[in-house]
Amino acid sequence: SSFEIKSSVLKNKDAYQYSNNNIFRNCMNLKEIKITGNMTTIPAYMFSGADYLESVNIPSSVTNIGTHAFNGCVQLKNVNIPNNVNAIGSYAFYNCKSLTDMEIPSNVKTLYEGCLAYCTLLESVTIKNPDIEFEDDVFTNDSLLTLHCYKDSTAVTYAKENGINFDTSLGERPAKLNGLSKASDGNWYFYKDNEVDGSYTGLAQYGGSWWYVKDGKLDFSATTLCKYNGTWWYVSGGRVNFKATGLCKYNGTWFYVNSGKVNFKATGL
């Protein structure tokens, strides 16, 4: 049978966490799962032992796949790992004997212990992060497996050390992403060495304009003053407005702005 999960029904008092670990554990007749809404985590053991589960549609909002989440789903053939996923827990797909291929997105930093162990039909794993880390026994019984990697990547090193077939079909290592870039969720983020820098609040340049970033995310709604390299600038609609001249209120005080820049020396009406 098929089942649609609306993530809102799984929320507990913290809107960003989900309880109900084990909720579909050992459901013997479950064949297809579609998850809708803004779910961020597939909880630990959620589908573990669902022997006849064949297909799972994971939404792009998911960032974490919990430990043992699909452990023992021996009929699971089709599962998409969204680009926003940054963690695949230990034994998450352990003993998924019908899986034949998987793409690991670039946001995943570590493949944890046993996460794809005993997937005996697994033939192809594409690893999009050239610096991904591997814990012990990520793959076992992997005689059919080929890792598709970037040149000079940690995946190449891991494959050589563990006797796993590999190729470098992804080509040269991509340059590290720094500055503003649009993510697959449609939002713009500020990156530092390929990772969203959630600690950054300030201005960043892109496409000939300067943009306002708050907590690592471009804020198109911002109208404020922002300090950059010792100078305060007027931001409107998320962008520095170099044509703005007039007064702007900031933290309860009015400041005079001339050509987008606060003029602390101005005197007069």
XYZ file of N, CA and C in Angstrom:
807
model
N 0.842 -1.186 0.000
C 0.000 0.000 0.000
C 0.880 1.240 0.000
N 0.317 2.360 -0.441
C 1.048 3.627 -0.443
C 0.540 4.498 0.684
N 1.375 5.460 1.081
C 1.022 6.298 2.221
C 1.640 7.668 2.016
N 0.861 8.723 2.287
C 1.376 10.089 2.223
C 1.496 10.631 3.633
N 2.685 11.152 3.949
C 2.928 11.720 5.269
C 2.942 13.235 5.136
N 2.024 13.895 5.831
C 2.056 15.350 5.912
C 2.853 15.703 7.155
N 3.969 16.393 6.945
C 4.916 16.586 8.042
C 4.288 17.304 9.229
N 3.244 18.098 8.991
C 2.634 18.844 10.086
C 2.068 17.930 11.162
N 1.658 16.728 10.804
C 1.054 15.846 11.802
C 2.107 15.207 12.693
N 3.384 15.346 12.336
C 4.454 14.728 13.116
C 5.143 15.705 14.041
N 4.808 16.988 13.942
C 5.530 17.985 14.718
C 5.189 17.886 16.205
N 6.221 18.096 17.020
C 5.972 18.267 18.438
C 6.030 19.751 18.752
N 6.214 20.114 20.006
C 6.150 21.527 20.378
C 7.255 22.366 19.739
N 8.377 21.739 19.396
C 9.427 22.431 18.666
C 9.173 22.241 17.187
N 8.841 23.313 16.477
C 8.390 23.213 15.082
C 9.440 22.647 14.151
N 10.695 22.582 14.606
C 11.738 22.121 13.705
C 12.207 20.701 14.023
N 11.576 20.065 15.019
C 11.954 18.716 15.370
C 10.743 17.800 15.207
N 11.015 16.552 15.012
C 9.955 15.580 14.800
C 10.154 14.414 15.746
N 9.090 14.063 16.424
C 9.140 12.918 17.305
C 8.773 11.687 16.474
N 8.145 10.744 17.086
C 7.637 9.580 16.355
C 8.730 8.722 15.731
N 9.868 8.595 16.409
C 10.815 7.564 16.005
C 10.067 6.238 15.998
N 10.389 5.390 15.064
C 9.795 4.047 14.964
C 8.364 4.024 14.428
N 7.826 5.168 13.997
C 6.392 5.231 13.715
C 5.955 4.230 12.640
N 6.817 3.955 11.653
C 6.482 2.973 10.614
C 7.386 1.740 10.696
N 8.024 1.566 11.815
C 8.954 0.448 11.965
C 8.214 -0.886 11.836
N 8.770 -1.763 11.014
C 8.245 -3.120 10.813
C 6.838 -3.142 10.219
N 6.465 -2.068 9.469
C 5.180 -2.085 8.748
C 5.344 -2.970 7.516
N 4.796 -4.151 7.553
C 5.098 -5.171 6.565
C 4.462 -4.924 5.202
N 3.346 -4.188 5.130
C 2.639 -4.017 3.860
C 2.854 -2.658 3.217
N 3.738 -1.859 3.764
C 3.978 -0.516 3.249
C 4.909 -0.592 2.033
N 4.438 -0.096 0.873
C 5.231 -0.204 -0.356
C 5.762 1.136 -0.852
N 5.037 2.220 -0.597
C 5.427 3.515 -1.146
C 5.131 4.613 -0.137
N 6.088 5.539 0.020
C 5.928 6.657 0.938
C 6.179 7.964 0.196
N 5.271 8.909 0.380
C 5.461 10.266 -0.130
C 5.354 11.214 1.055
N 6.410 11.987 1.286
C 6.437 12.931 2.393
C 6.199 14.333 1.843
N 5.217 15.028 2.396
C 4.908 16.390 1.945
C 5.055 17.364 3.114
N 5.099 18.649 2.793
C 5.252 19.668 3.822
C 6.699 20.082 3.984
N 7.032 20.560 5.174
C 8.350 21.132 5.423
C 9.158 20.310 6.421
N 9.028 19.033 6.354
C 9.761 18.158 7.255
C 11.265 18.359 7.076
N 12.013 18.443 8.190
C 13.451 18.662 8.110
C 14.258 17.422 8.481
N 13.654 16.480 9.190
C 14.378 15.304 9.669
C 13.563 14.039 9.449
N 14.221 13.021 8.900
C 13.651 11.672 8.916
C 14.134 11.047 10.225
N 13.257 10.853 11.205
C 13.719 10.420 12.527
C 14.362 9.040 12.513
N 15.139 8.773 13.544
C 15.800 7.479 13.698
C 14.767 6.349 13.697
N 15.100 5.279 12.979
C 14.288 4.049 12.945
C 12.892 4.243 12.339
N 12.626 5.363 11.697
C 11.259 5.661 11.278
C 10.666 4.574 10.387
N 11.468 4.062 9.429
C 10.964 3.029 8.517
C 11.736 1.715 8.668
N 12.512 1.602 9.709
C 13.347 0.419 9.893
C 12.502 -0.860 9.871
N 12.944 -1.832 9.081
C 12.258 -3.117 9.033
C 10.980 -3.135 8.220
N 10.706 -2.052 7.475
C 9.531 -2.065 6.581
C 9.921 -2.874 5.341
N 9.764 -4.175 5.434
C 10.366 -5.115 4.481
C 9.931 -4.910 3.038
N 8.715 -4.414 2.817
C 8.196 -4.324 1.454
C 8.173 -2.900 0.909
N 8.779 -1.985 1.641
C 8.871 -0.601 1.171
C 9.793 -0.543 -0.042
N 9.267 -0.036 -1.169
C 10.024 -0.011 -2.419
C 10.471 1.386 -2.828
N 9.702 2.402 -2.455
C 9.971 3.742 -2.989
C 9.666 4.798 -1.927
N 10.574 5.784 -1.808
C 10.387 6.891 -0.869
C 10.681 8.191 -1.592
N 9.755 9.130 -1.480
C 9.962 10.472 -2.026
C 10.245 11.414 -0.863
N 11.492 11.877 -0.750
C 11.903 12.749 0.350
C 11.879 14.191 -0.144
N 11.194 15.099 0.559
C 11.108 16.491 0.081
C 12.421 17.243 0.252
N 12.549 18.336 -0.491
C 13.785 19.117 -0.480
C 14.032 19.808 0.852
N 13.018 19.878 1.717
C 13.183 20.516 3.026
C 14.008 19.675 3.992
N 14.148 18.388 3.708
C 14.849 17.498 4.628
C 16.355 17.765 4.595
N 16.941 17.910 5.781
C 18.386 18.119 5.898
C 19.084 16.978 6.633
N 18.322 16.142 7.315
C 18.929 15.099 8.125
C 18.148 13.793 7.986
N 18.876 12.706 7.689
C 18.292 11.364 7.671
C 18.858 10.630 8.876
N 17.987 10.272 9.815
C 18.414 9.769 11.112
C 19.027 8.378 11.071
N 19.659 8.000 12.169
C 20.285 6.686 12.273
C 19.233 5.584 12.118
N 19.592 4.560 11.376
C 18.735 3.384 11.163
C 17.387 3.733 10.500
N 17.275 4.918 9.884
C 15.977 5.367 9.376
C 15.341 4.368 8.421
N 16.151 3.744 7.540
C 15.642 2.771 6.567
C 16.335 1.408 6.732
N 16.895 1.175 7.877
C 17.609 -0.072 8.136
C 16.703 -1.277 7.866
N 17.189 -2.193 7.017
C 16.458 -3.424 6.768
C 15.290 -3.307 5.809
N 15.206 -2.193 5.074
C 14.161 -2.075 4.037
C 14.672 -2.821 2.802
N 14.529 -4.120 2.822
C 15.223 -4.982 1.863
C 14.673 -4.863 0.440
N 13.466 -4.296 0.278
C 12.890 -4.124 -1.046
C 13.031 -2.695 -1.577
N 13.665 -1.823 -0.803
C 13.768 -0.422 -1.198
C 14.663 -0.277 -2.428
N 14.069 0.225 -3.508
C 14.781 0.358 -4.779
C 15.026 1.809 -5.171
N 14.084 2.673 -4.815
C 14.155 4.064 -5.264
C 14.079 5.008 -4.075
N 15.139 5.772 -3.879
C 15.142 6.796 -2.844
C 15.976 7.965 -3.341
N 15.414 9.150 -3.244
C 16.133 10.355 -3.643
C 16.717 11.020 -2.407
N 17.949 11.465 -2.495
C 18.567 12.223 -1.404
C 18.610 13.682 -1.837
N 17.762 14.547 -1.260
C 17.720 15.945 -1.694
C 19.053 16.665 -1.479
N 19.269 17.695 -2.267
C 20.537 18.432 -2.203
C 20.772 19.100 -0.864
N 19.695 19.375 -0.109
C 19.853 20.059 1.167
C 20.268 19.129 2.300
N 20.249 17.830 2.073
C 20.640 16.896 3.133
C 22.111 17.082 3.467
N 22.404 17.255 4.762
C 23.797 17.400 5.191
C 24.246 16.295 6.135
N 23.333 15.399 6.519
C 23.706 14.307 7.416
C 22.907 13.055 7.079
N 23.624 11.942 6.905
C 23.021 10.623 6.739
C 23.545 9.771 7.878
N 22.668 9.412 8.809
C 23.083 8.805 10.058
C 23.634 7.397 9.917
N 24.248 6.922 10.980
C 24.791 5.570 11.022
C 23.695 4.542 10.707
N 24.026 3.599 9.850
C 23.142 2.483 9.488
C 21.814 2.942 8.868
N 21.809 4.150 8.325
C 20.561 4.696 7.775
C 19.972 3.807 6.691
N 20.833 3.240 5.814
C 20.363 2.365 4.732
C 20.999 0.971 4.842
N 21.339 0.594 6.027
C 21.953 -0.709 6.278
C 21.026 -1.836 5.805
N 21.603 -2.775 5.074
C 20.875 -3.973 4.639
C 19.702 -3.652 3.702
N 19.821 -2.560 2.954
C 18.832 -2.271 1.900
C 19.298 -3.013 0.645
N 18.956 -4.264 0.577
C 19.557 -5.183 -0.384
C 19.135 -4.942 -1.828
N 18.096 -4.146 -2.059
C 17.628 -3.917 -3.426
C 18.099 -2.595 -4.012
N 18.740 -1.757 -3.211
C 19.277 -0.501 -3.731
C 20.382 -0.781 -4.743
N 20.320 -0.084 -5.875
C 21.359 -0.269 -6.891
C 22.202 0.984 -7.108
N 21.657 2.151 -6.781
C 22.437 3.374 -6.987
C 21.986 4.458 -6.031
N 22.877 5.417 -5.806
C 22.560 6.548 -4.931
C 23.509 7.689 -5.254
N 22.996 8.917 -5.142
C 23.833 10.113 -5.265
C 23.894 10.802 -3.911
N 25.112 11.018 -3.428
C 25.320 11.691 -2.148
C 25.569 13.169 -2.425
N 24.675 14.067 -1.987
C 24.817 15.490 -2.322
C 26.063 16.126 -1.717
N 26.417 17.253 -2.263
C 27.650 17.938 -1.855
C 27.584 18.466 -0.431
N 26.375 18.651 0.127
C 26.261 19.167 1.490
C 26.558 18.122 2.551
N 26.578 16.854 2.177
C 26.862 15.799 3.156
C 28.355 15.816 3.468
N 28.685 16.023 4.741
C 30.090 16.156 5.144
C 30.710 14.827 5.557
N 29.880 13.907 6.083
C 30.394 12.637 6.598
C 29.432 11.517 6.235
N 29.991 10.383 5.801
C 29.221 9.153 5.687
C 29.514 8.333 6.942
N 28.468 8.163 7.754
C 28.662 7.558 9.066
C 28.685 6.033 8.996
N 29.131 5.443 10.062
C 29.378 4.009 10.135
C 28.184 3.194 9.647
N 28.451 2.318 8.680
C 27.465 1.357 8.224
C 26.281 1.923 7.468
N 26.350 3.192 7.053
C 25.139 3.806 6.486
C 24.701 3.138 5.185
N 25.636 2.508 4.464
C 25.275 1.785 3.238
C 25.871 0.371 3.250
N 26.031 -0.178 4.426
C 26.603 -1.521 4.558
C 25.573 -2.585 4.192
N 26.050 -3.657 3.620
C 25.231 -4.815 3.230
C 24.126 -4.450 2.236
N 24.371 -3.432 1.448
C 23.511 -3.154 0.286
C 24.111 -3.939 -0.867
N 23.780 -5.201 -0.933
C 24.543 -6.152 -1.750
C 24.381 -5.956 -3.246
N 23.336 -5.247 -3.684
C 23.150 -4.984 -5.111
C 23.596 -3.579 -5.509
N 24.185 -2.868 -4.575
C 24.588 -1.485 -4.832
C 25.732 -1.455 -5.843
N 25.470 -0.815 -6.981
C 26.448 -0.772 -8.072
C 27.092 0.592 -8.248
N 26.366 1.656 -7.903
C 26.831 3.001 -8.252
C 26.507 3.973 -7.132
N 27.546 4.643 -6.611
C 27.356 5.736 -5.650
C 28.154 6.930 -6.150
N 27.454 8.025 -6.397
C 28.091 9.269 -6.852
C 28.272 10.177 -5.647
N 29.486 10.622 -5.425
C 29.818 11.411 -4.239
C 30.195 12.820 -4.674
N 29.303 13.782 -4.387
C 29.443 15.138 -4.911
C 30.307 16.052 -4.041
N 30.633 15.617 -2.819
C 31.505 16.416 -1.958
C 32.924 15.862 -2.052
N 33.862 16.618 -2.629
C 35.222 16.095 -2.798
C 35.990 15.946 -1.490
N 35.462 16.509 -0.397
C 36.150 16.449 0.897
C 35.358 15.650 1.931
N 34.453 14.813 1.486
C 33.615 14.056 2.409
C 34.478 13.138 3.271
N 34.025 12.930 4.514
C 34.734 12.037 5.424
C 33.992 10.709 5.527
N 34.745 9.652 5.756
C 34.188 8.304 5.844
C 34.474 7.710 7.220
N 33.425 7.231 7.884
C 33.634 6.450 9.090
C 33.854 4.983 8.712
N 33.973 4.120 9.715
C 34.257 2.708 9.467
C 33.077 2.000 8.808
N 33.409 1.079 7.916
C 32.426 0.138 7.346
C 31.219 0.832 6.729
N 31.471 1.954 6.054
C 30.373 2.609 5.329
C 29.767 1.644 4.323
N 30.645 0.938 3.596
C 30.217 -0.081 2.642
C 30.808 -1.431 3.076
N 29.984 -2.488 2.999
C 30.487 -3.859 3.141
C 29.746 -4.728 2.133
N 30.340 -5.888 1.791
C 29.775 -6.725 0.725
C 29.546 -5.887 -0.528
N 30.624 -5.213 -0.969
C 30.519 -4.178 -1.991
C 31.186 -4.577 -3.305
N 31.155 -5.851 -3.641
C 31.885 -6.323 -4.825
C 31.349 -5.732 -6.124
N 30.090 -5.320 -6.149
C 29.497 -4.747 -7.363
C 29.680 -3.226 -7.448
N 30.163 -2.629 -6.381
C 30.105 -1.182 -6.227
C 31.214 -0.450 -6.979
N 30.826 0.674 -7.606
C 31.778 1.648 -8.146
C 31.433 3.019 -7.571
N 32.439 3.692 -7.023
C 32.262 5.057 -6.557
C 32.623 6.017 -7.686
N 31.748 6.987 -7.933
C 31.994 8.013 -8.949
C 32.422 9.279 -8.204
N 33.649 9.721 -8.461
C 34.296 10.717 -7.611
C 34.894 11.847 -8.429
N 35.288 12.904 -7.705
C 36.162 13.933 -8.273
C 37.614 13.465 -8.174
N 38.444 13.962 -9.057
C 39.872 13.694 -8.971
C 40.425 14.266 -7.664
N 41.407 13.572 -7.091
C 42.088 14.033 -5.881
C 41.128 14.278 -4.723
N 40.064 13.496 -4.660
C 39.080 13.645 -3.592
C 39.314 12.619 -2.492
N 38.686 12.850 -1.346
C 38.779 11.890 -0.246
C 38.122 10.564 -0.620
N 37.131 10.607 -1.515
C 36.476 9.372 -1.943
C 37.445 8.469 -2.710
N 38.303 9.075 -3.517
C 39.317 8.296 -4.237
C 40.253 7.613 -3.242
N 40.696 8.375 -2.262
C 41.582 7.805 -1.239
C 40.909 6.662 -0.500
N 39.660 6.879 -0.119
C 38.911 5.842 0.604
C 38.760 4.584 -0.245
N 38.418 4.756 -1.518
C 38.236 3.609 -2.405
C 39.530 2.811 -2.544
N 40.648 3.502 -2.690
C 41.932 2.819 -2.823
C 42.275 2.048 -1.551
N 42.041 2.669 -0.411
C 42.397 2.039 0.861
C 41.521 0.835 1.181
N 40.307 0.798 0.618
C 39.370 -0.268 0.962
C 39.070 -1.208 -0.194
N 39.834 -1.087 -1.272
C 39.681 -2.006 -2.386
C 38.345 -1.902 -3.101
N 37.809 -0.708 -3.191
C 36.520 -0.478 -3.857
C 36.779 0.101 -5.247
N 36.034 -0.378 -6.233
C 36.149 0.170 -7.582
C 35.746 1.642 -7.575
N 36.416 2.438 -8.402
C 36.069 3.853 -8.484
C 36.454 4.390 -9.853
N 35.863 5.533 -10.194
C 36.322 6.306 -11.345
C 36.274 7.776 -10.969
N 36.867 8.604 -11.792
C 36.873 10.051 -11.538
C 36.057 10.762 -12.617
N 34.880 10.201 -12.865
C 34.019 10.717 -13.933
C 33.468 12.107 -13.627
N 33.546 12.558 -12.376
C 33.082 13.911 -12.046
C 34.096 14.976 -12.427
N 35.322 14.535 -12.764
C 36.328 15.473 -13.261
C 37.128 16.145 -12.176
N 37.636 17.335 -12.487
C 38.462 18.074 -11.545
C 37.646 18.550 -10.346
N 38.327 18.690 -9.238
C 37.670 19.220 -8.046
C 37.094 20.608 -8.331
N 35.862 20.860 -7.945
C 35.315 22.200 -8.161
C 35.977 23.216 -7.239
N 36.041 24.447 -7.708
C 36.561 25.512 -6.859
C 35.639 25.692 -5.661
N 36.223 26.034 -4.529
C 35.411 26.219 -3.336
C 34.500 27.429 -3.489
N 33.271 27.256 -3.047
C 32.260 28.296 -3.181
C 32.402 29.293 -2.038
N 32.570 30.552 -2.410
C 32.637 31.635 -1.431
C 31.768 32.790 -1.904
N 31.097 33.450 -0.961
C 30.232 34.571 -1.299
C 28.790 34.133 -1.498
N 28.028 34.959 -2.184
C 26.603 34.700 -2.383
C 26.373 33.692 -3.499
N 25.432 32.779 -3.266
C 25.042 31.816 -4.290
C 23.622 31.357 -4.004
N 22.890 31.071 -5.071
C 21.508 30.616 -4.947
C 21.481 29.112 -4.740
N 20.782 28.670 -3.707
C 20.691 27.252 -3.379
C 19.481 26.618 -4.056
N 19.394 25.293 -3.956
C 18.308 24.568 -4.616
C 16.943 24.884 -4.014
N 16.900 25.440 -2.798
C 15.613 25.801 -2.191
C 15.127 27.167 -2.657
N 15.886 27.811 -3.563
C 15.476 29.102 -4.117
C 15.989 30.308 -3.354
N 16.573 30.082 -2.184
C 17.106 31.180 -1.386
C 18.582 31.424 -1.709
N 19.031 32.639 -1.392
C 20.437 32.999 -1.588
C 21.141 32.966 -0.244
N 22.329 32.351 -0.228
C 23.083 32.210 1.011
C 24.507 32.720 0.828
N 25.124 33.046 1.953
C 26.519 33.473 1.961
C 27.386 32.276 2.342
N 28.283 31.887 1.434
C 29.099 30.686 1.620
C 30.541 31.064 1.977
N 31.129 30.191 2.778
C 32.547 30.270 3.081
C 33.130 28.872 2.935
N 33.987 28.692 1.936
C 34.593 27.391 1.655
C 33.533 26.294 1.524
N 32.539 26.559 0.675
C 31.486 25.603 0.311
C 30.389 25.438 1.355
N 30.495 26.077 2.496
C 29.492 25.923 3.537
C 28.798 27.251 3.803
N 27.484 27.181 4.067
C 26.749 28.385 4.441
C 27.297 28.890 5.770
N 27.680 30.170 5.791
C 28.210 30.786 7.002
C 27.060 31.451 7.757
N 26.413 30.670 8.604
C 25.256 31.176 9.339
C 25.585 32.228 10.368
N 26.862 32.444 10.632
C 27.265 33.460 11.603
C 27.431 34.837 10.972
N 27.375 34.894 9.631
C 27.674 36.162 8.953
C 26.434 37.026 8.803
N 26.548 38.265 9.279
C 25.557 39.308 9.020
C 26.313 40.538 8.541
N 25.924 41.014 7.363
C 26.624 42.160 6.791
C 26.333 42.270 5.314
N 27.240 42.910 4.577
C 27.065 43.129 3.145
C 27.917 42.155 2.351
N 27.401 41.769 1.179
C 28.147 40.903 0.270
C 27.845 41.339 -1.157
N 28.858 41.273 -2.013
C 28.725 41.738 -3.385
C 28.347 40.596 -4.318
N 27.419 40.894 -5.221
C 27.074 39.919 -6.263
C 26.432 40.675 -7.424
N 26.873 40.369 -8.647
C 26.261 40.936 -9.842
C 26.307 42.440 -9.910
N 27.368 43.045 -9.380
C 27.499 44.496 -9.445
C 26.762 45.245 -8.358
N 26.075 44.536 -7.473
C 25.341 45.171 -6.373
C 25.844 44.630 -5.039
N 25.567 45.414 -3.983
C 25.875 44.975 -2.633
C 24.575 44.622 -1.924
N 24.557 43.439 -1.291
C 23.338 42.885 -0.722
C 23.491 42.690 0.780
N 22.338 42.740 1.461
C 22.322 42.579 2.912
C 22.080 41.124 3.287
N 22.993 40.571 4.050
C 22.919 39.178 4.501
C 22.697 39.168 6.007
N 21.730 38.367 6.452
C 21.479 38.213 7.882
C 21.555 36.738 8.245
N 22.436 36.411 9.153
C 22.622 35.020 9.599
C 22.853 34.085 8.419
N 23.646 34.563 7.456
C 24.039 33.727 6.326
C 23.064 33.681 5.171
N 21.939 34.364 5.262
C 20.898 34.310 4.225
C 20.577 35.707 3.732
N 20.518 35.877 2.413
C 20.193 37.178 1.846
C 18.765 37.557 2.212
N 18.612 38.759 2.751
C 17.305 39.237 3.198
C 16.810 40.315 2.239
N 15.936 39.903 1.304
C 15.432 40.842 0.298
C 14.459 41.853 0.883
N 13.989 41.624 2.083
C 13.007 42.526 2.682
C 13.650 43.604 3.555
N 14.964 43.534 3.738
C 15.629 44.415 4.697
C 15.657 45.867 4.233
N 15.285 46.748 5.125
C 15.514 48.184 4.968
C 16.154 48.647 6.266
N 17.441 48.993 6.211
C 18.194 49.235 7.423
C 19.498 49.951 7.095
N 20.274 50.239 8.116
C 21.653 50.681 7.952
C 22.581 49.528 8.296
N 23.671 49.427 7.566
C 24.597 48.322 7.787
C 26.032 48.828 7.672
N 26.862 48.421 8.622
C 28.256 48.836 8.635
C 29.101 47.844 7.850
N 29.947 48.359 6.958
C 30.844 47.509 6.171
C 32.167 48.234 5.984
N 33.245 47.596 6.422
C 34.589 48.191 6.317
C 34.647 49.607 6.884
N 33.989 49.799 8.025
C 34.057 51.075 8.723
C 33.073 52.123 8.261
N 32.300 51.835 7.218
C 31.328 52.794 6.685
C 29.918 52.230 6.831
N 28.978 53.134 7.180
C 27.581 52.723 7.296
C 26.839 53.047 5.996
N 26.089 52.044 5.507
C 25.386 52.172 4.237
C 23.892 51.973 4.425
N 23.134 52.608 3.529
C 21.671 52.500 3.560
C 21.225 51.349 2.666
N 20.484 50.417 3.260
C 19.986 49.240 2.557
C 18.481 49.365 2.383
N 18.002 49.133 1.161
C 16.567 49.155 0.876
C 16.231 47.957 -0.003
N 15.246 47.180 0.406
C 14.893 45.980 -0.348
C 16.043 44.990 -0.438
N 16.859 44.953 0.605
C 17.957 44.013 0.662
C 19.220 44.443 -0.060
N 19.212 45.619 -0.678
C 20.343 46.057 -1.503
C 20.783 47.459 -1.101
N 22.080 47.709 -1.131
C 22.572 49.058 -0.861
C 22.077 49.992 -1.955
N 21.442 51.085 -1.534
C 20.900 52.067 -2.472
C 21.848 53.266 -2.525
N 22.702 53.270 -3.528
C 23.713 54.325 -3.636
C 23.124 55.666 -4.085
N 21.845 55.674 -4.485
C 21.196 56.913 -4.906
C 20.435 57.587 -3.763
N 20.313 56.881 -2.637
C 19.495 57.399 -1.542
C 20.155 58.600 -0.869
N 19.359 59.658 -0.677
C 19.781 60.825 0.091
C 18.593 61.257 0.940
N 18.824 61.365 2.246
C 17.740 61.735 3.152
C 17.998 61.184 4.533
N 16.939 61.101 5.333
C 17.061 60.639 6.704
C 16.646 59.167 6.808
N 17.311 58.464 7.694
C 16.982 57.058 7.947
C 17.038 56.811 9.448
N 16.011 56.166 9.971
C 15.954 55.875 11.395
C 16.568 54.505 11.661
N 17.488 54.448 12.613
C 18.160 53.188 12.942
C 18.352 53.126 14.448
N 17.808 52.061 15.059
C 17.907 51.876 16.518
C 17.457 53.116 17.291
N 16.355 53.714 16.815
C 15.764 54.849 17.513
C 16.382 56.197 17.214
N 17.398 56.254 16.364
C 18.075 57.501 16.030
C 17.982 57.759 14.531
N 17.807 59.045 14.181
C 17.751 59.412 12.768
C 19.143 59.816 12.283
N 19.503 59.292 11.098
C 20.813 59.585 10.512
C 20.626 60.172 9.108
N 21.563 61.031 8.742
C 21.533 61.624 7.414
C 22.341 60.763 6.443
N 21.690 60.377 5.347
C 22.300 59.525 4.323
C 22.513 60.354 3.063
N 23.701 60.283 2.504
C 24.018 60.984 1.265
C 24.638 59.997 0.283
N 23.969 59.802 -0.847
C 24.424 58.840 -1.861
C 24.635 57.457 -1.253
N 23.699 57.069 -0.402
C 23.712 55.739 0.175
C 24.579 55.570 1.396
N 25.377 56.607 1.749
C 26.325 56.484 2.850
C 25.949 57.445 3.977
N 26.003 56.968 5.217
C 25.720 57.825 6.363
C 26.821 58.870 6.505
N 26.402 60.150 6.579
C 27.340 61.253 6.728
C 27.274 61.758 8.168
N 28.240 61.315 8.970
C 28.231 61.674 10.382
C 28.671 63.117 10.611
N 29.203 63.776 9.591
C 29.688 65.154 9.748
C 28.657 66.190 9.290
N 27.555 65.737 8.715
C 26.567 66.678 8.169
C 25.935 67.513 9.281
N 25.770 68.806 8.982
C 25.131 69.735 9.895
C 24.160 70.598 9.124
N 22.943 70.750 9.637
C 21.963 71.593 8.984
C 20.665 70.854 8.730
N 19.707 71.536 8.123
C 18.394 70.973 7.820
C 18.423 70.401 6.406
